[in-house]
Amino acid sequence: MVENSFRLFPEAASSIAGQVDALYAYLVLVSAFFSLLIAFLVIFFAIKYRKRGNEIPEPVDEHSIGGMVLEIVWSVIPLGLSMVMFAWGASIFFTESRPPADSMEIYVTGKQWMWKIQHNEGAREINELHVPVNRDIRLTLTSEDVIHDFYVPAFRTKTDVLPGKYTTEWFRPTKVGAYHIFCAEYCGTKHSGMIGTVYVMNEADYNQWLGAGSGEGSMAEQGQALFNQLGCATCHASAINKQNGRCPNLNGLFGSTVDLKDGSRVKFDEAYIRESVLYPQSKIVAGYDDIMPTFKGLITEDGLLKLVEYVKSLGPKNGTQTSAVPAATQTSATETTAGAPIKGASQGSQPKTRNQDRTSPQAGSVPGNR
Ligand code: CUA
């Protein structure tokens, strides 16, 4: 259970937690050692060199070898200690920012003031996240309004959740139990109430929980239904597409690099799909015209994530080479952040009625806590 008793450190319940704590202990020990040393020397020298009567101090020899040695020692030792902090910290940072390839994927949408979570298999939750123990979990996060931050102290991991962009966070829970979720970025009046619980379960319990399901089908299935409802299928579905060639065929594209009309290239990833639905004119695939209408205002962030899952299900997974776009060579992921305005950022403390929620096919179908 979530513990209410006072403790200096949160429980360590993820694979990275031990490493973060070790680094933190090193920082504390180095800081404590030098704080005590300096405090001691301040007092010691103040007493030792205090003014006695009319004594005149001896002049200091600025070019003495001893002075030079002292300068070098107190420059090189702190440099070494701080470079250890840098290298150690960077190594943990890189580990935390690179989800393992076969991670289980879960989608998180933050909004004032709740966390909405969608599992690939279709289960949905609010302010609760159920995960199996000893599995790598990759969260893809986005926000419907302002900047939030998904923070699980017991996992020692935290990531900003931004409107108009997908960010990722990963962890490997190592202990069955319930742990706090906090929002770690001030996001309006009820920021402090934007909390939740991660339930880490045995594989069997998790599968049983998942099996209880939403009855709405997997995210990809729901995405496909949305794909048809919104009319995407009339142009992008492969059979029709082959006849008129007006729109890119989406089969097998995910994870590839596509050539754009302006000569640049873009990685066909989650962010590019999102941007193409909301701002279709911003990155047009080479050989096609600017005929796609925007779906901004017609689809929620939850709906976008379902479309992303559907398009993913049509093609190779992230990072794999594909032959769907023969001319493309794999390049590093291109930043494809959609330039969505930060809606509601200036009115951070007011809950808003959102048109998207009403026009979305999923409106009102989010079940509460299960
Ligand atoms: Cu959401 Cu603070």
GROMACS .gro file of C-alpha atoms and ligand atoms in nm:
model
  372
    1MET     CA    1   0.000   0.000   0.000
    2VAL     CA    2   0.096   0.364  -0.032
    3GLU     CA    3   0.268   0.442   0.294
    4ASN     CA    4   0.178   0.748   0.492
    5SER     CA    5   0.455   0.716   0.751
    6PHE     CA    6   0.743   0.961   0.734
    7ARG     CA    7   1.047   0.846   0.546
    8LEU     CA    8   1.356   1.026   0.424
    9PHE     CA    9   1.361   0.856   0.085
   10PRO     CA   10   1.073   0.713  -0.114
   11GLU     CA   11   1.070   0.339  -0.152
   12ALA     CA   12   1.300   0.216  -0.430
   13ALA     CA   13   1.080   0.011  -0.663
   14SER     CA   14   1.236   0.029  -1.010
   15SER     CA   15   1.548  -0.099  -1.179
   16ILE     CA   16   1.699   0.250  -1.199
   17ALA     CA   17   1.614   0.357  -0.842
   18GLY     CA   18   1.928   0.207  -0.687
   19GLN     CA   19   2.154   0.386  -0.935
   20VAL     CA   20   1.983   0.721  -0.878
   21ASP     CA   21   2.009   0.677  -0.500
   22ALA     CA   22   2.378   0.585  -0.523
   23LEU     CA   23   2.453   0.898  -0.726
   24TYR     CA   24   2.248   1.105  -0.485
   25ALA     CA   25   2.436   0.959  -0.189
   26TYR     CA   26   2.765   1.051  -0.358
   27LEU     CA   27   2.646   1.411  -0.409
   28VAL     CA   28   2.534   1.436  -0.047
   29LEU     CA   29   2.859   1.286   0.088
   30VAL     CA   30   3.083   1.512  -0.123
   31SER     CA   31   2.878   1.819  -0.029
   32ALA     CA   32   2.869   1.725   0.339
   33PHE     CA   33   3.244   1.655   0.352
   34PHE     CA   34   3.338   1.991   0.198
   35SER     CA   35   3.077   2.185   0.398
   36LEU     CA   36   3.219   2.044   0.722
   37LEU     CA   37   3.580   2.092   0.608
   38ILE     CA   38   3.520   2.456   0.514
   39ALA     CA   39   3.325   2.531   0.831
   40PHE     CA   40   3.602   2.374   1.040
   41LEU     CA   41   3.876   2.570   0.858
   42VAL     CA   42   3.689   2.901   0.889
   43ILE     CA   43   3.673   2.858   1.266
   44PHE     CA   44   4.023   2.710   1.296
   45PHE     CA   45   4.190   2.990   1.096
   46ALA     CA   46   3.986   3.259   1.269
   47ILE     CA   47   4.123   3.141   1.601
   48LYS     CA   48   4.477   3.059   1.486
   49TYR     CA   49   4.534   3.387   1.302
   50ARG     CA   50   4.339   3.614   1.527
   51LYS     CA   51   4.489   3.959   1.592
   52ARG     CA   52   4.719   3.957   1.893
   53GLY     CA   53   4.823   4.298   2.030
   54ASN     CA   54   5.016   4.511   1.779
   55GLU     CA   55   5.180   4.217   1.598
   56ILE     CA   56   5.248   4.284   1.226
   57PRO     CA   57   5.193   3.978   1.001
   58GLU     CA   58   5.475   3.848   0.783
   59PRO     CA   59   5.442   3.942   0.414
   60VAL     CA   60   5.313   3.660   0.188
   61ASP     CA   61   5.551   3.525  -0.079
   62GLU     CA   62   5.326   3.515  -0.386
   63HIS     CA   63   5.571   3.304  -0.588
   64SER     CA   64   5.634   3.027  -0.339
   65ILE     CA   65   5.627   2.669  -0.463
   66GLY     CA   66   5.403   2.571  -0.172
   67GLY     CA   67   5.138   2.822  -0.284
   68MET     CA   68   5.150   2.689  -0.640
   69VAL     CA   69   5.111   2.328  -0.524
   70LEU     CA   70   4.816   2.427  -0.305
   71GLU     CA   71   4.646   2.604  -0.599
   72ILE     CA   72   4.684   2.300  -0.822
   73VAL     CA   73   4.562   2.057  -0.557
   74TRP     CA   74   4.248   2.252  -0.475
   75SER     CA   75   4.167   2.295  -0.845
   76VAL     CA   76   4.232   1.941  -0.963
   77ILE     CA   77   4.054   1.754  -0.680
   78PRO     CA   78   3.721   1.941  -0.717
   79LEU     CA   79   3.750   1.911  -1.095
   80GLY     CA   80   3.788   1.533  -1.062
   81LEU     CA   81   3.499   1.507  -0.815
   82SER     CA   82   3.267   1.716  -1.032
   83MET     CA   83   3.360   1.526  -1.349
   84VAL     CA   84   3.261   1.205  -1.169
   85MET     CA   85   2.923   1.370  -1.097
   86PHE     CA   86   2.893   1.470  -1.463
   87ALA     CA   87   2.986   1.133  -1.613
   88TRP     CA   88   2.782   0.932  -1.362
   89GLY     CA   89   2.479   1.162  -1.397
   90ALA     CA   90   2.499   1.160  -1.778
   91SER     CA   91   2.516   0.781  -1.783
   92ILE     CA   92   2.198   0.754  -1.572
   93PHE     CA   93   2.032   1.023  -1.783
   94PHE     CA   94   2.105   0.828  -2.102
   95THR     CA   95   1.972   0.509  -1.948
   96GLU     CA   96   1.653   0.687  -1.840
   97SER     CA   97   1.599   0.848  -2.179
   98ARG     CA   98   1.635   0.531  -2.387
   99PRO     CA   99   1.347   0.288  -2.345
  100PRO     CA  100   1.445  -0.074  -2.417
  101ALA     CA  101   1.325  -0.183  -2.761
  102ASP     CA  102   1.068  -0.442  -2.650
  103SER     CA  103   0.903  -0.229  -2.382
  104MET     CA  104   0.533  -0.259  -2.316
  105GLU     CA  105   0.368   0.060  -2.440
  106ILE     CA  106   0.113   0.260  -2.244
  107TYR     CA  107  -0.029   0.601  -2.333
  108VAL     CA  108  -0.078   0.882  -2.083
  109THR     CA  109  -0.269   1.205  -2.141
  110GLY     CA  110  -0.248   1.478  -1.881
  111LYS     CA  111  -0.517   1.739  -1.845
  112GLN     CA  112  -0.621   1.982  -1.575
  113TRP     CA  113  -0.625   1.799  -1.338
  114MET     CA  114  -0.611   1.430  -1.404
  115TRP     CA  115  -0.411   1.156  -1.569
  116LYS     CA  116  -0.586   0.954  -1.840
  117ILE     CA  117  -0.419   0.626  -1.922
  118GLN     CA  118  -0.480   0.395  -2.219
  119HIS     CA  119  -0.343   0.044  -2.257
  120ASN     CA  120  -0.282  -0.103  -2.602
  121GLU     CA  121  -0.524  -0.382  -2.524
  122GLY     CA  122  -0.804  -0.131  -2.474
  123ALA     CA  123  -0.822  -0.090  -2.097
  124ARG     CA  124  -0.850   0.268  -1.978
  125GLU     CA  125  -0.803   0.424  -1.638
  126ILE     CA  126  -0.801   0.762  -1.471
  127ASN     CA  127  -0.540   0.852  -1.208
  128GLU     CA  128  -0.445   0.487  -1.183
  129LEU     CA  129  -0.185   0.292  -1.374
  130HIS     CA  130  -0.170  -0.086  -1.354
  131VAL     CA  131   0.154  -0.246  -1.470
  132PRO     CA  132   0.311  -0.591  -1.442
  133VAL     CA  133   0.623  -0.633  -1.228
  134ASN     CA  134   0.966  -0.691  -1.390
  135ARG     CA  135   0.861  -0.570  -1.734
  136ASP     CA  136   1.002  -0.268  -1.915
  137ILE     CA  137   0.721  -0.015  -1.946
  138ARG     CA  138   0.735   0.271  -2.193
  139LEU     CA  139   0.494   0.560  -2.147
  140THR     CA  140   0.411   0.793  -2.434
  141LEU     CA  141   0.283   1.114  -2.279
  142THR     CA  142   0.103   1.423  -2.402
  143SER     CA  143  -0.113   1.698  -2.259
  144GLU     CA  144  -0.451   1.836  -2.359
  145ASP     CA  145  -0.386   2.178  -2.211
  146VAL     CA  146  -0.083   2.299  -2.016
  147ILE     CA  147   0.252   2.153  -1.918
  148HIS     CA  148   0.231   1.877  -1.660
  149ASP     CA  149   0.498   1.637  -1.538
  150PHE     CA  150   0.453   1.266  -1.472
  151TYR     CA  151   0.650   1.179  -1.161
  152VAL     CA  152   0.673   0.847  -0.978
  153PRO     CA  153   0.914   0.897  -0.687
  154ALA     CA  154   0.940   0.525  -0.612
  155PHE     CA  155   1.066   0.469  -0.967
  156ARG     CA  156   1.296   0.777  -0.954
  157THR     CA  157   1.164   0.889  -1.288
  158LYS     CA  158   0.988   1.204  -1.405
  159THR     CA  159   0.912   1.355  -1.745
  160ASP     CA  160   0.747   1.674  -1.864
  161VAL     CA  161   0.411   1.621  -2.034
  162LEU     CA  162   0.373   1.882  -2.306
  163PRO     CA  163   0.079   2.000  -2.518
  164GLY     CA  164   0.142   1.941  -2.888
  165LYS     CA  165   0.420   1.692  -2.836
  166TYR     CA  166   0.482   1.331  -2.739
  167THR     CA  167   0.741   1.262  -2.473
  168THR     CA  168   0.845   0.925  -2.337
  169GLU     CA  169   0.929   0.785  -1.997
  170TRP     CA  170   1.025   0.430  -1.912
  171PHE     CA  171   1.078   0.220  -1.604
  172ARG     CA  172   1.103  -0.138  -1.493
  173PRO     CA  173   0.909  -0.192  -1.169
  174THR     CA  174   1.084  -0.439  -0.942
  175LYS     CA  175   0.843  -0.463  -0.648
  176VAL     CA  176   0.476  -0.543  -0.633
  177GLY     CA  177   0.290  -0.263  -0.457
  178ALA     CA  178   0.116   0.072  -0.492
  179TYR     CA  179   0.313   0.390  -0.548
  180HIS     CA  180   0.235   0.760  -0.577
  181ILE     CA  181   0.201   0.944  -0.906
  182PHE     CA  182   0.252   1.319  -0.875
  183CYS     CA  183   0.230   1.606  -1.119
  184ALA     CA  184   0.567   1.776  -1.080
  185GLU     CA  185   0.498   2.091  -1.281
  186TYR     CA  186   0.272   2.368  -1.152
  187CYS     CA  187  -0.034   2.355  -1.377
  188GLY     CA  188  -0.307   2.561  -1.210
  189THR     CA  189  -0.523   2.568  -0.899
  190LYS     CA  190  -0.556   2.194  -0.844
  191HIS     CA  191  -0.200   2.104  -0.941
  192SER     CA  192  -0.145   1.954  -0.597
  193GLY     CA  193  -0.450   1.733  -0.645
  194MET     CA  194  -0.327   1.594  -0.977
  195ILE     CA  195  -0.215   1.273  -0.817
  196GLY     CA  196  -0.264   0.905  -0.874
  197THR     CA  197  -0.138   0.557  -0.798
  198VAL     CA  198   0.072   0.306  -0.987
  199TYR     CA  199  -0.027  -0.051  -0.908
  200VAL     CA  200   0.256  -0.293  -0.976
  201MET     CA  201   0.112  -0.643  -1.006
  202ASN     CA  202   0.225  -1.000  -1.066
  203GLU     CA  203   0.208  -1.102  -1.430
  204ALA     CA  204  -0.091  -1.327  -1.356
  205ASP     CA  205  -0.281  -1.061  -1.161
  206TYR     CA  206  -0.205  -0.809  -1.431
  207ASN     CA  207  -0.338  -1.034  -1.706
  208GLN     CA  208  -0.650  -1.097  -1.502
  209TRP     CA  209  -0.693  -0.721  -1.452
  210LEU     CA  210  -0.638  -0.660  -1.822
  211GLY     CA  211  -0.880  -0.936  -1.912
  212ALA     CA  212  -1.154  -0.753  -1.726
  213GLY     CA  213  -1.100  -0.504  -2.011
  214SER     CA  214  -1.315  -0.223  -2.140
  215GLY     CA  215  -1.498  -0.427  -2.399
  216GLU     CA  216  -1.414  -0.164  -2.656
  217GLY     CA  217  -1.139  -0.360  -2.828
  218SER     CA  218  -0.770  -0.279  -2.847
  219MET     CA  219  -0.643   0.071  -2.908
  220ALA     CA  220  -0.556  -0.022  -3.266
  221GLU     CA  221  -0.910  -0.153  -3.322
  222GLN     CA  222  -1.060   0.161  -3.176
  223GLY     CA  223  -0.820   0.360  -3.391
  224GLN     CA  224  -0.935   0.177  -3.700
  225ALA     CA  225  -1.299   0.254  -3.617
  226LEU     CA  226  -1.203   0.619  -3.578
  227PHE     CA  227  -1.008   0.601  -3.904
  228ASN     CA  228  -1.328   0.496  -4.079
  229GLN     CA  229  -1.554   0.737  -3.891
  230LEU     CA  230  -1.342   1.039  -3.970
  231GLY     CA  231  -1.328   0.942  -4.334
  232CYS     CA  232  -0.951   0.880  -4.343
  233ALA     CA  233  -1.022   0.544  -4.502
  234THR     CA  234  -1.182   0.692  -4.813
  235CYS     CA  235  -0.842   0.821  -4.919
  236HIS     CA  236  -0.574   0.640  -4.719
  237ALA     CA  237  -0.714   0.285  -4.732
  238SER     CA  238  -0.490   0.090  -4.962
  239ALA     CA  239  -0.746  -0.045  -5.212
  240ILE     CA  240  -0.883   0.294  -5.304
  241ASN     CA  241  -0.544   0.452  -5.278
  242LYS     CA  242  -0.404   0.221  -5.542
  243GLN     CA  243  -0.673   0.335  -5.782
  244ASN     CA  244  -0.639   0.708  -5.761
  245GLY     CA  245  -0.303   0.753  -5.588
  246ARG     CA  246  -0.411   1.076  -5.425
  247CYS     CA  247  -0.287   0.993  -5.075
  248PRO     CA  248   0.003   0.797  -4.935
  249ASN     CA  249  -0.066   0.435  -4.854
  250LEU     CA  250  -0.007   0.400  -4.481
  251ASN     CA  251   0.072   0.027  -4.485
  252GLY     CA  252   0.419  -0.056  -4.360
  253LEU     CA  253   0.522   0.306  -4.323
  254PHE     CA  254   0.566   0.329  -3.948
  255GLY     CA  255   0.929   0.366  -3.845
  256SER     CA  256   1.048   0.448  -4.197
  257THR     CA  257   1.182   0.776  -4.326
  258VAL     CA  258   0.967   0.952  -4.584
  259ASP     CA  259   1.066   1.207  -4.848
  260LEU     CA  260   0.878   1.533  -4.832
  261LYS     CA  261   0.769   1.768  -5.108
  262ASP     CA  262   1.017   2.035  -5.001
  263GLY     CA  263   1.306   1.791  -5.038
  264SER     CA  264   1.357   1.724  -4.668
  265ARG     CA  265   1.295   1.396  -4.491
  266VAL     CA  266   1.106   1.303  -4.182
  267LYS     CA  267   1.086   0.997  -3.963
  268PHE     CA  268   0.740   0.846  -3.984
  269ASP     CA  269   0.684   0.822  -3.608
  270GLU     CA  270   0.416   0.901  -3.350
  271ALA     CA  271   0.485   1.274  -3.364
  272TYR     CA  272   0.466   1.284  -3.744
  273ILE     CA  273   0.131   1.104  -3.749
  274ARG     CA  274  -0.005   1.346  -3.491
  275GLU     CA  275   0.120   1.647  -3.680
  276SER     CA  276  -0.018   1.519  -4.009
  277VAL     CA  277  -0.367   1.475  -3.865
  278LEU     CA  278  -0.375   1.819  -3.704
  279TYR     CA  279  -0.160   2.017  -3.948
  280PRO     CA  280  -0.171   1.818  -4.273
  281GLN     CA  281  -0.023   2.097  -4.481
  282SER     CA  282   0.294   2.132  -4.275
  283LYS     CA  283   0.487   1.827  -4.401
  284ILE     CA  284   0.352   1.696  -4.732
  285VAL     CA  285   0.491   1.370  -4.869
  286ALA     CA  286   0.673   1.406  -5.202
  287GLY     CA  287   0.447   1.336  -5.501
  288TYR     CA  288   0.121   1.430  -5.329
  289ASP     CA  289  -0.090   1.746  -5.321
  290ASP     CA  290  -0.204   1.950  -5.026
  291ILE     CA  291  -0.559   1.815  -5.026
  292MET     CA  292  -0.598   1.675  -4.677
  293PRO     CA  293  -0.824   1.877  -4.444
  294THR     CA  294  -0.719   1.937  -4.086
  295PHE     CA  295  -0.880   1.734  -3.809
  296LYS     CA  296  -0.789   1.984  -3.543
  297GLY     CA  297  -1.087   2.030  -3.312
  298LEU     CA  298  -1.246   1.709  -3.440
  299ILE     CA  299  -1.033   1.468  -3.249
  300THR     CA  300  -0.914   1.443  -2.890
  301GLU     CA  301  -0.562   1.360  -2.775
  302ASP     CA  302  -0.697   1.019  -2.674
  303GLY     CA  303  -0.835   0.972  -3.024
  304LEU     CA  304  -0.504   1.077  -3.179
  305LEU     CA  305  -0.324   0.814  -2.973
  306LYS     CA  306  -0.566   0.550  -3.101
  307LEU     CA  307  -0.503   0.658  -3.461
  308VAL     CA  308  -0.130   0.640  -3.391
  309GLU     CA  309  -0.172   0.285  -3.256
  310TYR     CA  310  -0.375   0.189  -3.563
  311VAL     CA  311  -0.119   0.325  -3.809
  312LYS     CA  312   0.155   0.153  -3.605
  313SER     CA  313  -0.034  -0.173  -3.640
  314LEU     CA  314  -0.019  -0.136  -4.019
  315GLY     CA  315   0.356  -0.127  -4.042
  316PRO     CA  316   0.693  -0.223  -3.902
  317LYS     CA  317   0.761  -0.120  -3.547
  318ASN     CA  318   0.965   0.177  -3.440
  319GLY     CA  319   1.325   0.166  -3.557
  320THR     CA  320   1.298  -0.119  -3.807
  321GLN     CA  321   1.394  -0.074  -4.168
  322THR     CA  322   1.118  -0.097  -4.423
  323SER     CA  323   1.098  -0.128  -4.797
  324ALA     CA  324   0.773   0.063  -4.823
  325VAL     CA  325   0.957   0.378  -4.921
  326PRO     CA  326   1.238   0.255  -5.145
  327ALA     CA  327   1.414   0.588  -5.183
  328ALA     CA  328   1.431   0.646  -4.812
  329THR     CA  329   1.740   0.584  -4.610
  330GLN     CA  330   1.712   0.559  -4.237
  331THR     CA  331   1.827   0.875  -4.069
  332SER     CA  332   1.814   0.972  -3.710
  333ALA     CA  333   1.476   1.068  -3.574
  334THR     CA  334   1.376   1.412  -3.689
  335GLU     CA  335   1.209   1.644  -3.448
  336THR     CA  336   0.852   1.665  -3.565
  337THR     CA  337   0.692   1.849  -3.283
  338ALA     CA  338   0.358   1.983  -3.385
  339GLY     CA  339   0.352   2.352  -3.317
  340ALA     CA  340   0.030   2.342  -3.124
  341PRO     CA  341  -0.039   2.656  -2.925
  342ILE     CA  342  -0.036   2.603  -2.552
  343LYS     CA  343  -0.408   2.608  -2.503
  344GLY     CA  344  -0.520   2.738  -2.172
  345ALA     CA  345  -0.169   2.824  -2.061
  346SER     CA  346  -0.273   3.177  -1.975
  347GLN     CA  347  -0.583   3.066  -1.794
  348GLY     CA  348  -0.415   2.793  -1.600
  349SER     CA  349  -0.657   2.784  -1.314
  350GLN     CA  350  -0.984   2.756  -1.501
  351PRO     CA  351  -1.133   2.426  -1.600
  352LYS     CA  352  -1.254   2.449  -1.958
  353THR     CA  353  -1.525   2.296  -2.163
  354ARG     CA  354  -1.359   2.145  -2.464
  355ASN     CA  355  -1.529   2.129  -2.800
  356GLN     CA  356  -1.319   1.831  -2.892
  357ASP     CA  357  -1.471   1.630  -2.613
  358ARG     CA  358  -1.817   1.683  -2.749
  359THR     CA  359  -1.741   1.620  -3.114
  360SER     CA  360  -1.522   1.320  -3.050
  361PRO     CA  361  -1.671   0.980  -3.114
  362GLN     CA  362  -1.537   0.874  -2.772
  363ALA     CA  363  -1.699   1.157  -2.584
  364GLY     CA  364  -1.822   1.044  -2.247
  365SER     CA  365  -1.706   0.688  -2.288
  366VAL     CA  366  -1.410   0.710  -2.053
  367PRO     CA  367  -1.484   0.480  -1.763
  368GLY     CA  368  -1.393   0.596  -1.417
  369ASN     CA  369  -1.165   0.417  -1.175
  370ARG     CA  370  -1.195   0.048  -1.206
  371CUA    CU1  371  -0.054   1.890  -1.373
  371CUA    CU2  372   0.072   2.010  -1.209
   0.00000   0.00000   0.00000
